Coordinates of C-alpha atoms in Angstrom, one line a residue:
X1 CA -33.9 -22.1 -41.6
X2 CA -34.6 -24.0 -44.8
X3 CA -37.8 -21.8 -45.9
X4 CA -35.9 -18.9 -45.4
X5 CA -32.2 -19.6 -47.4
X6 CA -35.0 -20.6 -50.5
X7 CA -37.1 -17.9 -49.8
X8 CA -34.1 -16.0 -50.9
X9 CA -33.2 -17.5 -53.6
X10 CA -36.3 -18.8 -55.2
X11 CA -36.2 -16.1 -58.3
X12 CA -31.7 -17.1 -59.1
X13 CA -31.2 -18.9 -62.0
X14 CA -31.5 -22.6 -62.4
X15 CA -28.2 -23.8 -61.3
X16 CA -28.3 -22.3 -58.1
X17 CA -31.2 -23.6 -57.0
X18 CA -30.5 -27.0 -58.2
X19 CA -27.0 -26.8 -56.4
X20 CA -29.6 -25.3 -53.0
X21 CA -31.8 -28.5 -53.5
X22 CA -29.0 -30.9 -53.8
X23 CA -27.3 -29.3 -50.6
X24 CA -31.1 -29.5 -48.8
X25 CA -31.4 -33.4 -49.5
X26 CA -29.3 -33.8 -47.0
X27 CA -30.6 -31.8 -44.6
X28 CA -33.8 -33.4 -44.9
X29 CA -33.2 -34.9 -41.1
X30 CA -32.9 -32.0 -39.2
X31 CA -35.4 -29.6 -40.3
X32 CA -37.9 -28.8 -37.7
X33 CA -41.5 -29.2 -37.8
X34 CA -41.9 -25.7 -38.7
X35 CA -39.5 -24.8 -40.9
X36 CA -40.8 -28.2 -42.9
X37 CA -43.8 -27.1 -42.9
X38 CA -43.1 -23.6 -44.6
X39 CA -40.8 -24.9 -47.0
X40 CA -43.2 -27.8 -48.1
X41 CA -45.8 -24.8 -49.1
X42 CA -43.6 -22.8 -51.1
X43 CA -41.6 -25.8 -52.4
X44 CA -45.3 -26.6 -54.3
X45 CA -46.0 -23.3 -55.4
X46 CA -42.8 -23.2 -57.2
X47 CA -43.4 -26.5 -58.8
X48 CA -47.1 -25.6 -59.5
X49 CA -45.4 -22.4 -61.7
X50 CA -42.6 -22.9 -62.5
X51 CA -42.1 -26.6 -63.3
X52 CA -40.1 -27.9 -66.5
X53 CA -40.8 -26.4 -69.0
X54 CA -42.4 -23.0 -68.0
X55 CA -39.1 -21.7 -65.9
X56 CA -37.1 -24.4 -64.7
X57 CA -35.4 -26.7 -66.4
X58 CA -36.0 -30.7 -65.8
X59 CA -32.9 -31.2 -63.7
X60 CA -33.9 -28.5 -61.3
X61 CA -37.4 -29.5 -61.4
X62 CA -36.1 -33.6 -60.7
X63 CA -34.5 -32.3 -57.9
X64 CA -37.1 -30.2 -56.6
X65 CA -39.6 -33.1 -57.0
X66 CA -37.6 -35.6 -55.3
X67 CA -36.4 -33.3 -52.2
X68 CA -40.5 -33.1 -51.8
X69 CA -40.7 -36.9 -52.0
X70 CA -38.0 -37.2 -48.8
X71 CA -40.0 -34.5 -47.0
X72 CA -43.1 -36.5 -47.4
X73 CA -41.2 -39.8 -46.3
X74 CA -42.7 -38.5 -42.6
X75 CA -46.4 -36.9 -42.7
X76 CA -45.7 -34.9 -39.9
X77 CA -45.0 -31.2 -40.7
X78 CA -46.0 -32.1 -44.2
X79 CA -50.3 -31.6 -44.6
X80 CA -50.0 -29.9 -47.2
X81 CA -48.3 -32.0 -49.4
X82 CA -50.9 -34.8 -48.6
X83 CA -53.6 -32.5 -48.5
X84 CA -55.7 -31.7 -52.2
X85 CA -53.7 -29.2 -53.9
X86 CA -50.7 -31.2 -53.3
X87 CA -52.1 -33.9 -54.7
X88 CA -53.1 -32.0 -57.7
X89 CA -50.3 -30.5 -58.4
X90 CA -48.4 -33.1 -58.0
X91 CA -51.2 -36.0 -60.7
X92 CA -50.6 -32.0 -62.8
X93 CA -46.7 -32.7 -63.2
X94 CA -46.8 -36.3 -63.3
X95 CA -49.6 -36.1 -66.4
X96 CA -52.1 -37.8 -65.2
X97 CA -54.6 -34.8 -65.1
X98 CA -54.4 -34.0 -68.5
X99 CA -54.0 -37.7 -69.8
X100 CA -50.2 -37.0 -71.8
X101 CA -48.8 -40.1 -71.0
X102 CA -45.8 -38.1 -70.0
X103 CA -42.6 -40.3 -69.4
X104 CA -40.2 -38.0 -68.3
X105 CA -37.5 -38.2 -65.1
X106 CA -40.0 -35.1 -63.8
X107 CA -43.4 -36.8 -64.6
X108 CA -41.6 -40.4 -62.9
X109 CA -40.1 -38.3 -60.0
X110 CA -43.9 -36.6 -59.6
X111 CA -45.3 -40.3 -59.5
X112 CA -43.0 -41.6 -56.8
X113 CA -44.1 -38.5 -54.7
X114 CA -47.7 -39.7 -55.5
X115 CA -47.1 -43.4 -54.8
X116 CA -45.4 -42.2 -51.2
X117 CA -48.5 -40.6 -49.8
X118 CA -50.6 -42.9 -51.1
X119 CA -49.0 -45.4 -49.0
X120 CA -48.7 -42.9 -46.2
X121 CA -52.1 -41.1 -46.0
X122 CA -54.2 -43.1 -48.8
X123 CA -57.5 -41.8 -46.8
X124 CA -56.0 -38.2 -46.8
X125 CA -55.6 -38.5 -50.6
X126 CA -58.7 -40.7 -52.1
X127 CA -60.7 -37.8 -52.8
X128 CA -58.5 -35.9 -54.8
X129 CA -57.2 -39.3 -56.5
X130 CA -61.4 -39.7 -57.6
X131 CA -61.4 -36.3 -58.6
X132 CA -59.3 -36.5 -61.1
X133 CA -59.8 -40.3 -61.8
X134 CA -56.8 -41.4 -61.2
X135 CA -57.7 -44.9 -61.9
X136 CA -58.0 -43.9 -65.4
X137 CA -55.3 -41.9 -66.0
X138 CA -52.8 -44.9 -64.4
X139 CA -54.5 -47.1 -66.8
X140 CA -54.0 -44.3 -69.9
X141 CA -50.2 -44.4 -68.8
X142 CA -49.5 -48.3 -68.7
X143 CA -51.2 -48.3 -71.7
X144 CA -48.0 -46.6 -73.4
X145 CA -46.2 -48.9 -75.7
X146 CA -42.8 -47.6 -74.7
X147 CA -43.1 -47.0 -71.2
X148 CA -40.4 -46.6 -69.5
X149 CA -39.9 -49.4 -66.7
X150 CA -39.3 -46.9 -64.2
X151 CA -43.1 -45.2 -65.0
X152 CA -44.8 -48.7 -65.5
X153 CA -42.6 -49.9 -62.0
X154 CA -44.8 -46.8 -60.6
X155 CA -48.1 -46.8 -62.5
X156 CA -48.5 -50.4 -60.9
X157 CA -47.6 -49.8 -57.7
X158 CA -50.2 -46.9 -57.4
X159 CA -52.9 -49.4 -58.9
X160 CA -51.7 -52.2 -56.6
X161 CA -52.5 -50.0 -53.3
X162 CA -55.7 -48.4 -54.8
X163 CA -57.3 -51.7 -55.6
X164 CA -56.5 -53.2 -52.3
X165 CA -60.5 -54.2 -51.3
X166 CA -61.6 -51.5 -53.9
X167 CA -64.4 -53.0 -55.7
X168 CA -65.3 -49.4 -57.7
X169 CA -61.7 -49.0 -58.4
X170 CA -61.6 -52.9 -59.6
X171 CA -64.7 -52.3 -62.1
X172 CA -63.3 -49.4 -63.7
X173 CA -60.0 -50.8 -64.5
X174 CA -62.2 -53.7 -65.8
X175 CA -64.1 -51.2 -68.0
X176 CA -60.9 -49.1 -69.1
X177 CA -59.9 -52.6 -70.5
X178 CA -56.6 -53.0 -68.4
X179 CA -55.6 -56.9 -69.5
X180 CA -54.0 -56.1 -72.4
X181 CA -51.7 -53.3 -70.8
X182 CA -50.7 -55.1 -67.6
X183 CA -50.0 -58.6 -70.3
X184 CA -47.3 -56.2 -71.9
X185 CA -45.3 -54.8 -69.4
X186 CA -45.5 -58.2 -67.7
X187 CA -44.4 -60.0 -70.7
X188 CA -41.9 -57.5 -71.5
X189 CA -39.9 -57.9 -68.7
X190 CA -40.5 -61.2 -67.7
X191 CA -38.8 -62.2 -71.4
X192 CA -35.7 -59.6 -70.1
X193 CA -35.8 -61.9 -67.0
X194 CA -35.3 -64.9 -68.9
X195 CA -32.3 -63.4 -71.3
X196 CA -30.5 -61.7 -68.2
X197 CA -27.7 -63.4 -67.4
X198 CA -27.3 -61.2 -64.1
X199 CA -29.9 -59.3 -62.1
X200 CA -29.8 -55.4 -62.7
X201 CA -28.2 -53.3 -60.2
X202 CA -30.5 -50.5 -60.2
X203 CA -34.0 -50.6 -57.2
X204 CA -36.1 -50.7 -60.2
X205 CA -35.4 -53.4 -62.7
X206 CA -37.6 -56.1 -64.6
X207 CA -37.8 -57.9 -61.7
X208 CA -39.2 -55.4 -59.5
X209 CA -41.4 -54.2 -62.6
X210 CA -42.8 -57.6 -63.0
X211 CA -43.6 -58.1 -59.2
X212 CA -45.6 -54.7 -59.0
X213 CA -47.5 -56.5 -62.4
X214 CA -48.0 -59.6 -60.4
X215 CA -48.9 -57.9 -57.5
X216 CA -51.8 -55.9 -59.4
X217 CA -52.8 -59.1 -61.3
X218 CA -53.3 -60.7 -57.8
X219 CA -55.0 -57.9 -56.7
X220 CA -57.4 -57.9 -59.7
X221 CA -58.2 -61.5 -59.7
X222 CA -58.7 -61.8 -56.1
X223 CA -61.5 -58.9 -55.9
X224 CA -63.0 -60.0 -59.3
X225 CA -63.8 -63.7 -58.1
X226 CA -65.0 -61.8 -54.8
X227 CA -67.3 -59.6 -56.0
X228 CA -68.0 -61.5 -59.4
X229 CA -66.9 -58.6 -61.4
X230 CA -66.3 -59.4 -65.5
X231 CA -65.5 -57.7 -68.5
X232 CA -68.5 -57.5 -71.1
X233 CA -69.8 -60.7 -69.6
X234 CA -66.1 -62.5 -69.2
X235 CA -65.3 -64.2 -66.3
X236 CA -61.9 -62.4 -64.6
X237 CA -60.3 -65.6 -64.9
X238 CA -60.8 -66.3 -68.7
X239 CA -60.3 -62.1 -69.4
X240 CA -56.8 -62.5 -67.7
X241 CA -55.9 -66.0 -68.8
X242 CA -53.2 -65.1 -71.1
X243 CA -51.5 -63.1 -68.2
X244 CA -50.5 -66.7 -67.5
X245 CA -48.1 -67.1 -70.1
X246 CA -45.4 -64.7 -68.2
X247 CA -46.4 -66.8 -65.2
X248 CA -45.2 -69.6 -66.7
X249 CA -42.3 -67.6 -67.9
X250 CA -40.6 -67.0 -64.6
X251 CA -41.7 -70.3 -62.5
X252 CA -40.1 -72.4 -65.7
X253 CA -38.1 -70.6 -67.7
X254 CA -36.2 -68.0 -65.9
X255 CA -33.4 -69.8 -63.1
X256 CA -34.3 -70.3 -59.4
X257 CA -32.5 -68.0 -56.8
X258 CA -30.7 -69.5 -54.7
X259 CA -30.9 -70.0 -51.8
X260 CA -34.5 -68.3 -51.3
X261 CA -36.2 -69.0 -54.2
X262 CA -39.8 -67.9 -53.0
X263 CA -38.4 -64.0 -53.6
X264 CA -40.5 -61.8 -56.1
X265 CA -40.9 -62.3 -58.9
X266 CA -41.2 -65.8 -57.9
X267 CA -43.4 -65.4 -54.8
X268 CA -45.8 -63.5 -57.0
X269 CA -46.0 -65.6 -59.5
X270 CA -47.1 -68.5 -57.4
X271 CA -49.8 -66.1 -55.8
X272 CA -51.4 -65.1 -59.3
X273 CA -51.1 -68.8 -60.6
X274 CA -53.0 -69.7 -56.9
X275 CA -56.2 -67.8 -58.4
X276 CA -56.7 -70.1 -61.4
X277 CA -58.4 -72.6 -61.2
X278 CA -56.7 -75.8 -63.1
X279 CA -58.6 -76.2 -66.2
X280 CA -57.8 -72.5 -67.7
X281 CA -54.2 -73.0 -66.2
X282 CA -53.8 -76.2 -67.7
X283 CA -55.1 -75.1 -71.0
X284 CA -52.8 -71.6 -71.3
X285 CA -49.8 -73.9 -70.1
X286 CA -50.4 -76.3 -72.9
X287 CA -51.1 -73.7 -75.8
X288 CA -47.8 -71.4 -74.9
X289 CA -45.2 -72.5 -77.3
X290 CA -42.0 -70.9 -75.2
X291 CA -43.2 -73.3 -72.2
X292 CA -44.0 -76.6 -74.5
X293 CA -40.9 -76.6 -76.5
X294 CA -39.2 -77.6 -73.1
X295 CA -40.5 -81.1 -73.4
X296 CA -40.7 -83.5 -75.5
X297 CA -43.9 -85.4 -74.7
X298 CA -46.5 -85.1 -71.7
X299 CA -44.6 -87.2 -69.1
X300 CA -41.4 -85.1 -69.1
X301 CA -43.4 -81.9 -69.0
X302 CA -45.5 -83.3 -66.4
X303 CA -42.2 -84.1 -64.6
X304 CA -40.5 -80.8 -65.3
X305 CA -43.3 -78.9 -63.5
X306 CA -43.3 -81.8 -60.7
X307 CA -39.5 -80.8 -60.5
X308 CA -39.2 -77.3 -60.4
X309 CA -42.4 -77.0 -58.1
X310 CA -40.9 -79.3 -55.6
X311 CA -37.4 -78.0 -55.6
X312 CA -38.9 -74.1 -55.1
X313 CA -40.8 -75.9 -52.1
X314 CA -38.1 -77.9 -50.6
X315 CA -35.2 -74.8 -50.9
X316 CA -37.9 -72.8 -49.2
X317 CA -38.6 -74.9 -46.5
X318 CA -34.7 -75.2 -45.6
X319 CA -34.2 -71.3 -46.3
X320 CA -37.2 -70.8 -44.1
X321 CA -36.7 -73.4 -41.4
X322 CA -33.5 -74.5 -41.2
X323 CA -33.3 -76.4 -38.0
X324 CA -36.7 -78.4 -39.0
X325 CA -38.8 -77.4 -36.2
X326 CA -41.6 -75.2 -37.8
X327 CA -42.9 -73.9 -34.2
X328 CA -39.2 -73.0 -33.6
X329 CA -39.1 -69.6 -35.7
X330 CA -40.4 -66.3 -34.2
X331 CA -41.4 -65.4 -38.3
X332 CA -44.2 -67.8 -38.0
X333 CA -46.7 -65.7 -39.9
X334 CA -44.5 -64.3 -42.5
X335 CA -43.4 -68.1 -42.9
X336 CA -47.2 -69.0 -43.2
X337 CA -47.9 -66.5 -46.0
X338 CA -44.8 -67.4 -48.1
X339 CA -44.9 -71.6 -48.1
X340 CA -49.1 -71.7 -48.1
X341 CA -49.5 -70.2 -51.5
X342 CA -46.8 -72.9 -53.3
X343 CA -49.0 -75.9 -51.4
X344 CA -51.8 -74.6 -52.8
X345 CA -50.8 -74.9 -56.0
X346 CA -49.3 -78.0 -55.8
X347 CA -52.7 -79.3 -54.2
X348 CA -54.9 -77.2 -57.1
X349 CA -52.6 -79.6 -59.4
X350 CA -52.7 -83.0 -58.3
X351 CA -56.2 -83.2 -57.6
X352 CA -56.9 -81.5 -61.4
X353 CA -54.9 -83.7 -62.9
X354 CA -54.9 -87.4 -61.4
X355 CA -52.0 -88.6 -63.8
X356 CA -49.7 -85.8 -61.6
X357 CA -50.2 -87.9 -58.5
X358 CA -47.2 -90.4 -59.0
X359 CA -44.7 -87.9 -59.5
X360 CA -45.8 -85.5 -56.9
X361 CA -46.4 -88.9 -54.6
X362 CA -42.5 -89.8 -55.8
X363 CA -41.0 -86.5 -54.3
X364 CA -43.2 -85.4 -51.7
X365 CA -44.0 -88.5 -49.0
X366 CA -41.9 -91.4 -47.5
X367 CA -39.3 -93.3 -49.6
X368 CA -38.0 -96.6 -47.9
X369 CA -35.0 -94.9 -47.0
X370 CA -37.3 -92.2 -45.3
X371 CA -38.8 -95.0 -43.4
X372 CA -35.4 -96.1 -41.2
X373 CA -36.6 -93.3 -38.5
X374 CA -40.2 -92.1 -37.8
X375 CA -41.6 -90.4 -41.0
X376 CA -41.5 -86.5 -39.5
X377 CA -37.8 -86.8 -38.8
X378 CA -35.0 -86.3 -40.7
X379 CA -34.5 -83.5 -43.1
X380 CA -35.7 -85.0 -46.3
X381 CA -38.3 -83.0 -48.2
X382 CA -41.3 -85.3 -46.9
X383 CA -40.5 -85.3 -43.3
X384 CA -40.6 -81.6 -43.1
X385 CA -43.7 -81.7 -44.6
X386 CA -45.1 -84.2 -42.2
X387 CA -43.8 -81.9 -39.6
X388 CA -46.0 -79.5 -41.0
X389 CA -49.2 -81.2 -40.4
X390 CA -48.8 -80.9 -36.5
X391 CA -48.2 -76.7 -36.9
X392 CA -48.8 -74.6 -34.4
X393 CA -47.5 -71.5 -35.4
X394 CA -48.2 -72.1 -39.2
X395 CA -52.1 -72.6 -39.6
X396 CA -52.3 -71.9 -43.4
X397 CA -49.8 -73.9 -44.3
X398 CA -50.7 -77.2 -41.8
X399 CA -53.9 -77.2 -43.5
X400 CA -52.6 -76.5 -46.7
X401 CA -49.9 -79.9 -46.6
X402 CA -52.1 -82.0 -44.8
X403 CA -54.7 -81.6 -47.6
X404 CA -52.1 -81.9 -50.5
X405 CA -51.1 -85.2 -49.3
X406 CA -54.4 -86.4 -48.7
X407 CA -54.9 -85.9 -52.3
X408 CA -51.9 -87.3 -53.5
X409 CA -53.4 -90.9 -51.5
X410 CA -56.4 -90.3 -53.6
X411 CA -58.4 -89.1 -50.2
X412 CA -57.7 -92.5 -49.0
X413 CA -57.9 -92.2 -45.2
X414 CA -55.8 -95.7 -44.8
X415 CA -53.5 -94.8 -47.3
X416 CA -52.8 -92.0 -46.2
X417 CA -52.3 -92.9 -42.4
X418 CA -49.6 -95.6 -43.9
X419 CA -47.9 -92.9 -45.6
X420 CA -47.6 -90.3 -42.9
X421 CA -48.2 -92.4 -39.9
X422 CA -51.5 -92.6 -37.7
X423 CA -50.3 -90.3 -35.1
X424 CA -49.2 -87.8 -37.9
X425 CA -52.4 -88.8 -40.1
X426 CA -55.1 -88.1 -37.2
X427 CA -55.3 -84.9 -36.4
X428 CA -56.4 -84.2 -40.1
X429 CA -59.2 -86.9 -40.2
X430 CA -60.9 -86.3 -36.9
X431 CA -61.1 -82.7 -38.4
X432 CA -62.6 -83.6 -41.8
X433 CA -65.1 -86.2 -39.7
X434 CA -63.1 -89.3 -40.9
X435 CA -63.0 -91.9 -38.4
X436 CA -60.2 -94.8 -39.2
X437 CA -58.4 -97.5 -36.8
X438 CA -55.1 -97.7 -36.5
X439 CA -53.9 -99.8 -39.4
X440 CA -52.4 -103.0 -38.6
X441 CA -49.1 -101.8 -40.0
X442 CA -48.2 -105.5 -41.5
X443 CA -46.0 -105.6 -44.6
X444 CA -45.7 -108.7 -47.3
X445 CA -42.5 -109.6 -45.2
X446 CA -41.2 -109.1 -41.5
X447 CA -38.7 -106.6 -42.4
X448 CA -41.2 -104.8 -44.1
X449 CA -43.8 -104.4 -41.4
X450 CA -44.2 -100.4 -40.6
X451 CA -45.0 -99.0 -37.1
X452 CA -48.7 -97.7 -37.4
X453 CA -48.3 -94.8 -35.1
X454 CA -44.9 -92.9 -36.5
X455 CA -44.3 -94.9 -40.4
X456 CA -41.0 -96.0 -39.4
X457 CA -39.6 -99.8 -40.4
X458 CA -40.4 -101.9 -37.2
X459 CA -36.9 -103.9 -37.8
X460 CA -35.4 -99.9 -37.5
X461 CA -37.0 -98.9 -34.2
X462 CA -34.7 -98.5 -31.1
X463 CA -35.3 -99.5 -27.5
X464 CA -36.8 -96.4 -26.3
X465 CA -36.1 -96.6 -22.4
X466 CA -37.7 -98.5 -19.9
X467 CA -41.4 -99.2 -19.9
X468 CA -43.7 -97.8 -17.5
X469 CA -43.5 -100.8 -15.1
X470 CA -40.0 -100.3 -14.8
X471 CA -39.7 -96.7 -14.6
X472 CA -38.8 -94.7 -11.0
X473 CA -41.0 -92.5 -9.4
X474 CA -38.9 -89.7 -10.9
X475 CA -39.0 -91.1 -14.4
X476 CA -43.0 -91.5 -14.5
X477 CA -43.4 -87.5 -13.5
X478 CA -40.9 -86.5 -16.3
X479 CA -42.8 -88.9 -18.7
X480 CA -46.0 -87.1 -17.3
X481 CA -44.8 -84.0 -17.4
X482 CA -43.2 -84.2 -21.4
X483 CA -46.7 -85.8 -21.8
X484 CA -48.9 -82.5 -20.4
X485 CA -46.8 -80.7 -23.1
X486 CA -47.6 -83.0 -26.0
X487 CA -51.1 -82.5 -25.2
X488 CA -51.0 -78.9 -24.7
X489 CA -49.9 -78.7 -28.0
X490 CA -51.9 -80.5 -29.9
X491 CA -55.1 -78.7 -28.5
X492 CA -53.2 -75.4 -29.5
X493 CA -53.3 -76.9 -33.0
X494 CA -57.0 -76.5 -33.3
X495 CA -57.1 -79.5 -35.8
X496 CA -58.6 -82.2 -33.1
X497 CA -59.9 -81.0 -29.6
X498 CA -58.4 -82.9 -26.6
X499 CA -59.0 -83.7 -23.2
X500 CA -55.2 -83.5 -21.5
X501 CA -55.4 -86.7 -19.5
X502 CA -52.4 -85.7 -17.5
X503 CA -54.2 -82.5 -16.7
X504 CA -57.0 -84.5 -15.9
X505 CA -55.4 -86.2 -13.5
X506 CA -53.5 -83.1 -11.8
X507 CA -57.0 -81.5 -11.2
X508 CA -58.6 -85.0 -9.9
X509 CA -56.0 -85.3 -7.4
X510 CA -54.4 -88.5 -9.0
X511 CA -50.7 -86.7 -8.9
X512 CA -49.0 -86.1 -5.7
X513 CA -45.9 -84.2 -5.8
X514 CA -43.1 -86.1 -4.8
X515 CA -40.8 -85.8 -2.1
X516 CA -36.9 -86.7 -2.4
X517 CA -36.9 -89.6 -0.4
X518 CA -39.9 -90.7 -2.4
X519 CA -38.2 -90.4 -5.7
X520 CA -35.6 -92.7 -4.4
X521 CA -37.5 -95.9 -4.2

């Protein structure tokens, strides 16, 4: 038994029990219930007294620390680790009770023990967390000019999960003054981001620093606008607007991954930059030297961000849906939550800034070429976005491109039913109450003239099969039957509700099922 063999040797010197708690990490898997539970409970008396530097030394005491973290990986067996003295001893070593800003490989072990049962248990350990205000002692702690990466990766994290729907939690990092520590550690490493020439090896890195940043920033602005909390009379979104500039850092300045490049940082970028609205984010953009030396006058930075946004979208879209079909993947909700956010911005974009429209128009709908088949096929960046509009399985982000290329046809319902085709276009309009005939679909010449219904080139369309008068039997009920489907799906879209004419019919008694000698004739 493991409580036992350290039971007797929990007074030998230092090496020995380092060399017992390397040996126990991995034996962390087969320890019973029981024996956990035992060795848990003297495991945090030990590091109660004894801790670096009363009797162990900090090697022992890391080890200790993070054999205690794998134990807690499974809350069973270990209650008393999530339970208030744990806690408390465990904010004691990490320095958060006594505010010492400690930055030590015992104080960051201590906080990834904290950070794990948060996550695990966070109602088993919100009490002793407001106890001894942990909110301000995390703050106290990022606060640290040279914090470690490791402790700031940490300190965020723990912030991020508290603040999830917190309001109280919110307000008093608001009143501890948290902008200008979060703006440091996110500015610190998003500038290491932008001289790397390779990713770090190690789990924590500026990368994963800056997404924990991003990921509190997101969490801060989000519950602020909520619940209209400020900072002595500030509006979130002006008392964070400099958190911006390493925003702009990584979407511009720091290369794409290939071939995802909606990965963090990136991802959270885009969702912190989706909280501001376009006047504060147009104004930091344009007063942050580091992103204006990149162009030359307002054009070419209006088509630099025009670039990069659209190539982050498009590489996503063909990382995330590679054969096309949006309703294909099984991942539609995860797919939702990734390409919405990117839209979004986009959108937020073109309709703050009217002079964006051409260039976002430009890359995002139909080009000529895109017009020799129906507008939603193909793999060019605008017919998967077109494809988008008719969604099933991705709600957010149907809405989300259907509206972006509204506004980039100036909210012109016939425009925009000539650029994405009526049958694409309608959906949308009935929704928003916007009634519109089919346009005629007439060009300034013949070979210009555009089906109405799907935005191809008439002079491209094929000979589609027969017409109805000189279908079979057999023919007409597959046509009915690929017809029933269409509809189904289109009601399942929630964007337009629909009779199903062919279901109509079934139930009326206007189908008969056909017998083989019938479907000869």
């Amino acid at each position: 038994m493991l409580a036992d063999d350290y039971r007797s040797l929990r007074d030998t010197d230092d090496t020995k029990l380092s060399d017992f708690f390397e040996g126990a990490i991995h034996a962390v898997s087969s320890i019973t219930l029981d024996d956990k539970t035992q060795f848990i409970e003297l495991l945090l008396q030990d590091i109660d007294q004894k801790s670096a530097p009363s009797q162990w030394d900090e090697v022992t005491t890391t080890r200790a620390l993070e054999l205690l973290k794998l134990l807690g990986r499974d809350p069973n067996g270990a209650n008393s680790l999530f339970a208030d003295k744990g806690i408390s001893i465990l904010m004691k070593v990490g320095g958060l009770v006594d505010r010492s800003g400690k930055d030590t490989p015992v104080s960051r072990e201590a906080l990834k023990c904290i950070s794990n049962c948060i996550l695990l248990k966070y109602s088993a350990t919100s009490a002793t967390l407001d106890k001894h205000n942990a909110v301000d002692a995390c703050c106290h702690l990022l606060a640290k000019p040279d914090l470690s990466q490791e402790s700031a990766f940490l300190t965020c994290r723990i912030l991020f999960v508290m603040t999830v729907n917190n309001t109280e939690y919110v307000r008093n990092l608001m009143r501890f003054d948290i902008q200008p520590a979060l703006l440091n550690v996110l500015s610190k490493n998003t500038e290491n981001l932008v001289h790397e020439t390779e990713p770090a090896p190690t789990p924590i890195n500026s990368a994963s620093v800056a997404s924990e940043g991003l990921k509190l920033l997101f969490n801060l602005l989000m519950v602020c606008s909520r619940d209209n909390i400020t900072h002595d009379g500030k509006e979130a979104i002006h008392y964070f607007g400099d958190c911006l500039k390493p925003v702009y850092d990584i979407l511009f300045r720091v290369p794409l991954p290939e071939p995802m490049p909606l990965v963090p940082p990136f991802s959270h970028a885009i969702n912190a930059l989706m909280q501001y609205p376009y006047d504060i984010s147009n104004a930091v953009f344009k007063g942050y030297k580091p992103i204006t030396q990149l162009y030359n006058t307002l054009e070419e930075g209006r088509i630099m961000i025009t670039t990069r946004l659209g190539d982050i979208l498009e590489r996503a879209l063909a990382y995330l849906i590679p054969d096309g079909d949006p309703d294909a993947s099984s991942s539609g909700q995860s797919v939702d939550a990734i390409i919405s956010p990117v839209i979004l911005v986009i959108r937020c974009i073109a309709a703050g800034e009217p002079n964006f429209i051409p260039p976002f128009k430009k890359r995002l709908l139909p080009n000529e070429t895109d017009r020799i088949q129906p507008v939603n096929q193909g793999t060019s960046l605008s017919a998967r976005l077109i494809r988008l509009m008719t969604s099933t399985l991705l709600p957010q982000t149907r809405e989300a491109v259907s509206d972006l290329l509204f506004v980039l046809c100036n909210e012109d319902a016939a425009e925009f039913s000539h650029q994405v085709g009526y049958g694409n276009a309608i959906g949308f309009l009935v929704n928003r109450g916007i009634s519109i005939e089919p346009p005629n679909g007439e060009g300034e010449t013949p070979a210009e003239d555009v089906n109405p219904i799907t935005g191809q080139y008439r002079a491209n369309e094929v000979d589609q099969g027969p017409s109805l008068a000189d279908m079979t039997m057999e023919e007409k009920e597959r046509e009915a039957e690929r017809l029933f489907v269409l509809f189904e799906r289109l009601k399942k879209t929630g964007v337009i509700d629909v009779e199903n004419p062919v279901a109509t019919a079934m139930r009326e008694g206007r189908f008969e099922e056909l017998d083989d000698e019938d479907s000869d004739h």
